[in-house]
PDB file of C-alpha atoms in Angstrom:
ATOM      1  CA  ARG A   1      22.379 125.259  55.590  1.00 70.00           C
ATOM      2  CA  LYS A   2      21.947 125.812  51.938  1.00 77.00           C
ATOM      3  CA  GLU A   3      19.260 123.905  50.129  1.00 86.00           C
ATOM      4  CA  VAL A   4      21.645 122.876  47.661  1.00 92.00           C
ATOM      5  CA  GLU A   5      25.288 122.510  48.475  1.00 92.00           C
ATOM      6  CA  GLN A   6      28.484 121.528  46.331  1.00 94.00           C
ATOM      7  CA  ASP A   7      31.790 121.475  46.642  1.00 90.00           C
ATOM      8  CA  PRO A   8      32.796 124.416  44.242  1.00 88.00           C
ATOM      9  CA  GLY A   9      36.082 123.036  43.653  1.00 88.00           C
ATOM     10  CA  PRO A  10      38.142 123.682  41.197  1.00 93.00           C
ATOM     11  CA  PHE A  11      38.712 119.821  40.285  1.00 94.00           C
ATOM     12  CA  ASN A  12      41.974 119.822  38.168  1.00 96.00           C
ATOM     13  CA  VAL A  13      42.218 116.299  36.610  1.00 97.00           C
ATOM     14  CA  PRO A  14      44.367 114.738  33.579  1.00 97.00           C
ATOM     15  CA  GLU A  15      42.891 113.637  30.702  1.00 98.00           C
ATOM     16  CA  GLY A  16      41.499 109.975  31.030  1.00 97.00           C
ATOM     17  CA  ALA A  17      40.976 110.461  34.837  1.00 97.00           C
ATOM     18  CA  THR A  18      37.783 109.653  36.136  1.00 97.00           C
ATOM     19  CA  VAL A  19      36.100 112.562  38.490  1.00 97.00           C
ATOM     20  CA  ALA A  20      33.173 112.394  40.519  1.00 96.00           C
ATOM     21  CA  PHE A  21      31.082 115.331  42.040  1.00 93.00           C
ATOM     22  CA  ASN A  22      28.893 114.986  45.024  1.00 94.00           C
ATOM     23  CA  CYS A  23      25.273 117.391  45.520  1.00 95.00           C
ATOM     24  CA  THR A  24      23.434 117.291  48.785  1.00 95.00           C
ATOM     25  CA  TYR A  25      20.066 118.903  49.337  1.00 94.00           C
ATOM     26  CA  SER A  26      17.990 119.478  52.220  1.00 92.00           C
ATOM     27  CA  ASN A  27      14.642 119.128  51.057  1.00 86.00           C
ATOM     28  CA  SER A  28      13.194 115.780  51.863  1.00 85.00           C
ATOM     29  CA  ALA A  29      10.092 116.414  49.686  1.00 84.00           C
ATOM     30  CA  SER A  30      12.390 117.387  46.423  1.00 84.00           C
ATOM     31  CA  GLN A  31      11.272 115.448  43.267  1.00 81.00           C
ATOM     32  CA  SER A  32      13.332 115.542  40.297  1.00 88.00           C
ATOM     33  CA  PHE A  33      16.720 116.263  39.930  1.00 92.00           C
ATOM     34  CA  PHE A  34      19.000 117.200  37.196  1.00 93.00           C
ATOM     35  CA  TRP A  35      23.056 117.819  36.245  1.00 96.00           C
ATOM     36  CA  TYR A  36      23.548 121.395  33.836  1.00 96.00           C
ATOM     37  CA  ARG A  37      26.549 121.963  32.316  1.00 97.00           C
ATOM     38  CA  GLN A  38      27.488 125.440  32.281  1.00 96.00           C
ATOM     39  CA  ASP A  39      30.370 127.009  29.854  1.00 95.00           C
ATOM     40  CA  CYS A  40      32.546 130.029  30.554  1.00 91.00           C
ATOM     41  CA  ARG A  41      30.065 132.911  29.971  1.00 89.00           C
ATOM     42  CA  LYS A  42      27.646 130.785  28.576  1.00 93.00           C
ATOM     43  CA  GLU A  43      24.070 129.548  29.642  1.00 94.00           C
ATOM     44  CA  PRO A  44      23.202 126.605  31.439  1.00 95.00           C
ATOM     45  CA  LYS A  45      22.603 123.700  29.156  1.00 95.00           C
ATOM     46  CA  LEU A  46      20.975 119.931  30.314  1.00 94.00           C
ATOM     47  CA  LEU A  47      23.485 117.420  30.906  1.00 96.00           C
ATOM     48  CA  MET A  48      21.287 115.024  32.017  1.00 95.00           C
ATOM     49  CA  SER A  49      18.363 113.900  34.434  1.00 91.00           C
ATOM     50  CA  VAL A  50      18.795 112.005  37.370  1.00 93.00           C
ATOM     51  CA  TYR A  51      16.464 108.821  37.954  1.00 87.00           C
ATOM     52  CA  SER A  52      15.805 107.105  41.120  1.00 87.00           C
ATOM     53  CA  SER A  53      17.322 103.940  39.651  1.00 89.00           C
ATOM     54  CA  GLY A  54      20.677 105.677  38.382  1.00 90.00           C
ATOM     55  CA  ASN A  55      20.771 106.550  35.032  1.00 94.00           C
ATOM     56  CA  GLU A  56      23.919 106.274  32.147  1.00 95.00           C
ATOM     57  CA  ASP A  57      24.770 108.415  29.182  1.00 94.00           C
ATOM     58  CA  GLY A  58      27.923 107.481  27.514  1.00 96.00           C
ATOM     59  CA  ARG A  59      30.957 108.502  30.000  1.00 97.00           C
ATOM     60  CA  PHE A  60      28.492 109.907  32.522  1.00 97.00           C
ATOM     61  CA  THR A  61      26.809 108.230  35.160  1.00 97.00           C
ATOM     62  CA  ALA A  62      24.083 109.893  37.598  1.00 97.00           C
ATOM     63  CA  GLN A  63      22.940 108.495  40.406  1.00 96.00           C
ATOM     64  CA  LEU A  64      20.514 109.413  43.207  1.00 95.00           C
ATOM     65  CA  ASN A  65      20.520 108.242  46.981  1.00 94.00           C
ATOM     66  CA  ARG A  66      17.297 109.781  48.559  1.00 92.00           C
ATOM     67  CA  ALA A  67      18.403 108.210  51.947  1.00 93.00           C
ATOM     68  CA  SER A  68      21.108 110.417  52.483  1.00 93.00           C
ATOM     69  CA  GLN A  69      19.703 113.314  50.417  1.00 94.00           C
ATOM     70  CA  TYR A  70      22.449 113.526  47.535  1.00 94.00           C
ATOM     71  CA  ILE A  71      23.144 112.963  43.702  1.00 96.00           C
ATOM     72  CA  SER A  72      26.514 112.368  41.974  1.00 96.00           C
ATOM     73  CA  LEU A  73      27.837 112.494  38.755  1.00 97.00           C
ATOM     74  CA  LEU A  74      30.455 110.445  37.432  1.00 97.00           C
ATOM     75  CA  ILE A  75      32.488 111.461  34.511  1.00 97.00           C
ATOM     76  CA  ARG A  76      34.961 108.612  33.140  1.00 98.00           C
ATOM     77  CA  ASP A  77      37.867 109.068  30.875  1.00 98.00           C
ATOM     78  CA  SER A  78      37.473 112.713  31.205  1.00 98.00           C
ATOM     79  CA  LYS A  79      38.327 114.944  27.823  1.00 98.00           C
ATOM     80  CA  LEU A  80      39.622 118.287  27.452  1.00 97.00           C
ATOM     81  CA  SER A  81      35.581 119.359  26.200  1.00 97.00           C
ATOM     82  CA  ASP A  82      34.431 118.386  29.625  1.00 98.00           C
ATOM     83  CA  SER A  83      36.031 121.308  31.448  1.00 97.00           C
ATOM     84  CA  ALA A  84      32.879 123.569  32.486  1.00 97.00           C
ATOM     85  CA  THR A  85      30.958 124.200  35.699  1.00 96.00           C
ATOM     86  CA  TYR A  86      28.635 121.524  36.606  1.00 97.00           C
ATOM     87  CA  LEU A  87      25.490 122.462  38.393  1.00 96.00           C
ATOM     88  CA  CYS A  88      23.128 120.671  40.315  1.00 95.00           C
ATOM     89  CA  VAL A  89      19.559 121.449  40.368  1.00 92.00           C
ATOM     90  CA  VAL A  90      16.900 120.219  42.826  1.00 91.00           C
ATOM     91  CA  PHE A  91      12.936 120.662  42.080  1.00 86.00           C
ATOM     92  CA  SER A  92      10.833 120.296  44.782  1.00 79.00           C
ATOM     93  CA  GLY A  93       7.317 121.380  45.987  1.00 66.00           C
ATOM     94  CA  GLY A  94       4.114 121.637  44.083  1.00 55.00           C
ATOM     95  CA  TYR A  95       4.956 124.730  42.232  1.00 49.00           C
ATOM     96  CA  GLN A  96       7.879 123.210  41.105  1.00 64.00           C
ATOM     97  CA  LYS A  97      10.310 125.385  43.307  1.00 73.00           C
ATOM     98  CA  VAL A  98      13.652 124.943  41.496  1.00 83.00           C
ATOM     99  CA  THR A  99      17.141 125.362  43.434  1.00 87.00           C
ATOM    100  CA  PHE A 100      20.247 125.558  41.835  1.00 90.00           C
ATOM    101  CA  GLY A 101      23.895 124.416  43.428  1.00 91.00           C
ATOM    102  CA  THR A 102      26.398 127.031  42.932  1.00 90.00           C
ATOM    103  CA  GLY A 103      28.458 124.592  40.708  1.00 93.00           C
ATOM    104  CA  THR A 104      31.336 122.320  40.360  1.00 95.00           C
ATOM    105  CA  LYS A 105      34.102 123.623  38.673  1.00 95.00           C
ATOM    106  CA  LEU A 106      35.960 121.103  36.480  1.00 97.00           C
ATOM    107  CA  GLN A 107      39.238 121.591  34.441  1.00 97.00           C
ATOM    108  CA  VAL A 108      40.556 119.161  32.643  1.00 97.00           C
ATOM    109  CA  ILE A 109      44.318 119.024  31.751  1.00 97.00           C
ATOM    110  CA  PRO A 110      46.535 117.632  29.265  1.00 95.00           C
TER     111      PRO A 110
ATOM    112  CA  GLY B   1      12.626 124.791  16.813  1.00 57.00           C
ATOM    113  CA  ALA B   2      13.236 128.162  18.539  1.00 83.00           C
ATOM    114  CA  GLY B   3      14.229 128.082  21.697  1.00 94.00           C
ATOM    115  CA  VAL B   4      14.562 130.442  24.970  1.00 96.00           C
ATOM    116  CA  SER B   5      15.173 134.111  23.371  1.00 97.00           C
ATOM    117  CA  GLN B   6      16.167 137.253  25.425  1.00 98.00           C
ATOM    118  CA  SER B   7      16.553 141.058  24.322  1.00 97.00           C
ATOM    119  CA  PRO B   8      18.867 142.878  24.692  1.00 97.00           C
ATOM    120  CA  SER B   9      21.873 140.656  24.779  1.00 97.00           C
ATOM    121  CA  ASN B  10      24.201 143.594  26.429  1.00 97.00           C
ATOM    122  CA  LYS B  11      22.711 146.736  28.148  1.00 97.00           C
ATOM    123  CA  VAL B  12      25.025 149.090  29.547  1.00 98.00           C
ATOM    124  CA  THR B  13      23.398 152.096  31.457  1.00 97.00           C
ATOM    125  CA  GLU B  14      24.045 154.694  34.081  1.00 97.00           C
ATOM    126  CA  LYS B  15      23.362 154.175  37.629  1.00 97.00           C
ATOM    127  CA  GLY B  16      19.763 155.373  38.624  1.00 97.00           C
ATOM    128  CA  LYS B  17      18.454 154.427  35.373  1.00 98.00           C
ATOM    129  CA  ASP B  18      15.729 152.094  34.774  1.00 98.00           C
ATOM    130  CA  VAL B  19      15.902 148.873  32.596  1.00 98.00           C
ATOM    131  CA  GLU B  20      13.408 146.645  31.102  1.00 98.00           C
ATOM    132  CA  LEU B  21      14.659 142.818  30.126  1.00 98.00           C
ATOM    133  CA  ARG B  22      12.838 140.756  27.899  1.00 98.00           C
ATOM    134  CA  CYS B  23      12.389 137.282  27.669  1.00 97.00           C
ATOM    135  CA  ASP B  24      10.499 135.152  25.053  1.00 96.00           C
ATOM    136  CA  PRO B  25      10.031 131.509  26.569  1.00 95.00           C
ATOM    137  CA  ILE B  26       9.568 128.529  24.078  1.00 95.00           C
ATOM    138  CA  SER B  27       5.982 128.179  23.101  1.00 92.00           C
ATOM    139  CA  GLY B  28       4.050 125.690  25.020  1.00 89.00           C
ATOM    140  CA  HIS B  29       6.200 126.202  27.999  1.00 91.00           C
ATOM    141  CA  THR B  30       4.173 127.319  30.806  1.00 90.00           C
ATOM    142  CA  ALA B  31       6.418 127.807  33.482  1.00 90.00           C
ATOM    143  CA  LEU B  32       8.980 130.715  32.931  1.00 94.00           C
ATOM    144  CA  TYR B  33      12.108 131.887  35.570  1.00 94.00           C
ATOM    145  CA  TRP B  34      14.331 134.643  35.873  1.00 96.00           C
ATOM    146  CA  TYR B  35      17.679 134.093  37.399  1.00 95.00           C
ATOM    147  CA  ARG B  36      20.738 136.717  38.010  1.00 96.00           C
ATOM    148  CA  GLN B  37      24.484 135.400  37.829  1.00 94.00           C
ATOM    149  CA  ARG B  38      27.196 137.789  39.026  1.00 93.00           C
ATOM    150  CA  LEU B  39      30.557 137.252  37.317  1.00 88.00           C
ATOM    151  CA  GLY B  40      31.933 133.895  39.114  1.00 83.00           C
ATOM    152  CA  GLN B  41      28.853 133.461  41.174  1.00 86.00           C
ATOM    153  CA  GLY B  42      26.056 130.703  40.964  1.00 86.00           C
ATOM    154  CA  LEU B  43      22.602 131.388  39.368  1.00 90.00           C
ATOM    155  CA  GLU B  44      20.343 132.987  41.979  1.00 91.00           C
ATOM    156  CA  PHE B  45      16.731 132.634  41.514  1.00 90.00           C
ATOM    157  CA  LEU B  46      14.780 135.990  41.474  1.00 94.00           C
ATOM    158  CA  ILE B  47      11.107 135.069  40.315  1.00 94.00           C
ATOM    159  CA  TYR B  48       9.028 132.134  38.831  1.00 91.00           C
ATOM    160  CA  PHE B  49       5.610 132.192  36.858  1.00 92.00           C
ATOM    161  CA  GLN B  50       3.308 129.415  36.083  1.00 88.00           C
ATOM    162  CA  GLY B  51       0.350 129.337  33.895  1.00 83.00           C
ATOM    163  CA  ASN B  52      -1.952 131.994  35.325  1.00 83.00           C
ATOM    164  CA  SER B  53      -1.125 131.270  39.093  1.00 85.00           C
ATOM    165  CA  ALA B  54       0.644 134.376  41.307  1.00 87.00           C
ATOM    166  CA  PRO B  55       4.442 134.169  40.606  1.00 90.00           C
ATOM    167  CA  ASP B  56       6.559 133.399  43.213  1.00 89.00           C
ATOM    168  CA  LYS B  57       8.784 136.555  44.032  1.00 91.00           C
ATOM    169  CA  SER B  58      10.496 135.274  46.691  1.00 88.00           C
ATOM    170  CA  GLY B  59      13.743 135.676  45.084  1.00 91.00           C
ATOM    171  CA  LEU B  60      13.401 139.269  44.214  1.00 95.00           C
ATOM    172  CA  PRO B  61      15.983 141.346  46.129  1.00 95.00           C
ATOM    173  CA  SER B  62      14.205 144.486  46.820  1.00 95.00           C
ATOM    174  CA  ASP B  63      11.408 146.350  45.323  1.00 96.00           C
ATOM    175  CA  ARG B  64      13.419 147.901  42.686  1.00 98.00           C
ATOM    176  CA  PHE B  65      12.867 144.396  40.699  1.00 98.00           C
ATOM    177  CA  SER B  66       9.702 143.471  39.355  1.00 97.00           C
ATOM    178  CA  ALA B  67       8.274 140.974  36.453  1.00 97.00           C
ATOM    179  CA  GLU B  68       5.435 140.121  34.746  1.00 95.00           C
ATOM    180  CA  ARG B  69       4.362 137.519  32.481  1.00 94.00           C
ATOM    181  CA  THR B  70       1.268 138.073  29.840  1.00 84.00           C
ATOM    182  CA  GLY B  71      -0.509 134.740  30.245  1.00 80.00           C
ATOM    183  CA  GLU B  72       1.992 132.091  28.824  1.00 81.00           C
ATOM    184  CA  SER B  73       4.198 134.389  26.418  1.00 89.00           C
ATOM    185  CA  VAL B  74       6.432 137.151  26.954  1.00 95.00           C
ATOM    186  CA  SER B  75       7.758 138.175  30.096  1.00 97.00           C
ATOM    187  CA  THR B  76       9.729 141.689  31.128  1.00 98.00           C
ATOM    188  CA  LEU B  77      12.151 141.814  34.440  1.00 98.00           C
ATOM    189  CA  THR B  78      12.213 145.459  35.194  1.00 98.00           C
ATOM    190  CA  ILE B  79      15.079 146.878  37.453  1.00 98.00           C
ATOM    191  CA  GLN B  80      14.173 150.742  38.687  1.00 98.00           C
ATOM    192  CA  ARG B  81      16.716 153.182  39.905  1.00 98.00           C
ATOM    193  CA  THR B  82      19.999 150.463  38.909  1.00 98.00           C
ATOM    194  CA  GLN B  83      22.528 150.226  41.024  1.00 97.00           C
ATOM    195  CA  GLN B  84      26.021 148.885  40.529  1.00 97.00           C
ATOM    196  CA  GLU B  85      25.636 145.613  42.166  1.00 96.00           C
ATOM    197  CA  ASP B  86      22.785 144.890  39.772  1.00 97.00           C
ATOM    198  CA  SER B  87      25.633 144.445  37.086  1.00 97.00           C
ATOM    199  CA  ALA B  88      24.902 140.620  36.096  1.00 97.00           C
ATOM    200  CA  VAL B  89      23.861 138.121  33.765  1.00 97.00           C
ATOM    201  CA  TYR B  90      20.171 137.719  34.033  1.00 98.00           C
ATOM    202  CA  LEU B  91      18.966 134.500  32.914  1.00 97.00           C
ATOM    203  CA  CYS B  92      15.545 133.332  31.488  1.00 97.00           C
ATOM    204  CA  ALA B  93      14.335 129.732  31.555  1.00 95.00           C
ATOM    205  CA  SER B  94      11.339 128.083  30.758  1.00 93.00           C
ATOM    206  CA  LYS B  95       9.851 124.460  30.828  1.00 90.00           C
ATOM    207  CA  ARG B  96       6.629 122.386  30.100  1.00 87.00           C
ATOM    208  CA  GLY B  97       4.863 121.586  33.465  1.00 76.00           C
ATOM    209  CA  GLY B  98       5.200 118.381  35.382  1.00 71.00           C
ATOM    210  CA  SER B  99       8.486 117.798  37.414  1.00 66.00           C
ATOM    211  CA  TYR B 100      10.376 115.553  35.001  1.00 73.00           C
ATOM    212  CA  ASN B 101      10.867 118.294  32.486  1.00 80.00           C
ATOM    213  CA  GLU B 102      14.113 120.176  32.272  1.00 85.00           C
ATOM    214  CA  GLN B 103      14.433 123.784  32.164  1.00 90.00           C
ATOM    215  CA  PHE B 104      15.696 125.292  28.820  1.00 94.00           C
ATOM    216  CA  PHE B 105      17.530 128.686  29.232  1.00 96.00           C
ATOM    217  CA  GLY B 106      18.013 131.761  27.116  1.00 96.00           C
ATOM    218  CA  PRO B 107      21.151 133.208  26.371  1.00 96.00           C
ATOM    219  CA  GLY B 108      20.968 136.038  28.712  1.00 97.00           C
ATOM    220  CA  THR B 109      21.132 139.264  29.015  1.00 98.00           C
ATOM    221  CA  ARG B 110      24.727 141.306  30.133  1.00 97.00           C
ATOM    222  CA  LEU B 111      23.736 144.396  32.229  1.00 98.00           C
ATOM    223  CA  THR B 112      26.123 146.799  33.196  1.00 98.00           C
ATOM    224  CA  VAL B 113      25.702 149.518  35.610  1.00 97.00           C
ATOM    225  CA  LEU B 114      28.280 152.427  35.454  1.00 96.00           C
TER     226      LEU B 114
END
């Protein structure tokens, strides 16, 4: 089993739709979690951290479920500019071992 | 302030040649990571440096790959006797210490091995 797993997609959704991605992780000792966004042929950039209590940033909501070992990202009112690959990132271990998921591709269509 | 920088931005080399890629992290960032990303694929962890601790080399795919970092500054990734399957974008990221700080990525070096 991979340490961090994501559905690769692609998710093709119309503008204005709500879309959700999940990411599962295998290491129960994982400490911190992030969602990154990567545009085509660009480097990944932080979208948002994921806090235990869940957090929201505008149209984006991230949640963590430690019991089931997954994190989620919800995007409301999708925009064309949301089209990108969304990477789940998990930090664990005293030396801050970091594991990236392979990413979920989102395509928002007019 | 300045972000993570990488050089060169593009490198084309012939099979069998050695290449050296450079990463300048954000000042004050104690942790530095190298990743490889093949076209259409996810990020593949290569190596991790944290301060003066021994690096985590568990992701290096073969002994042709090596990396160095002097203190908390510049890092170089060296690939010896390059092969066509080494063609990829090599990304460097740095972060502050502590589990809750995010990584900041450089723009990457696109390596093409002919």
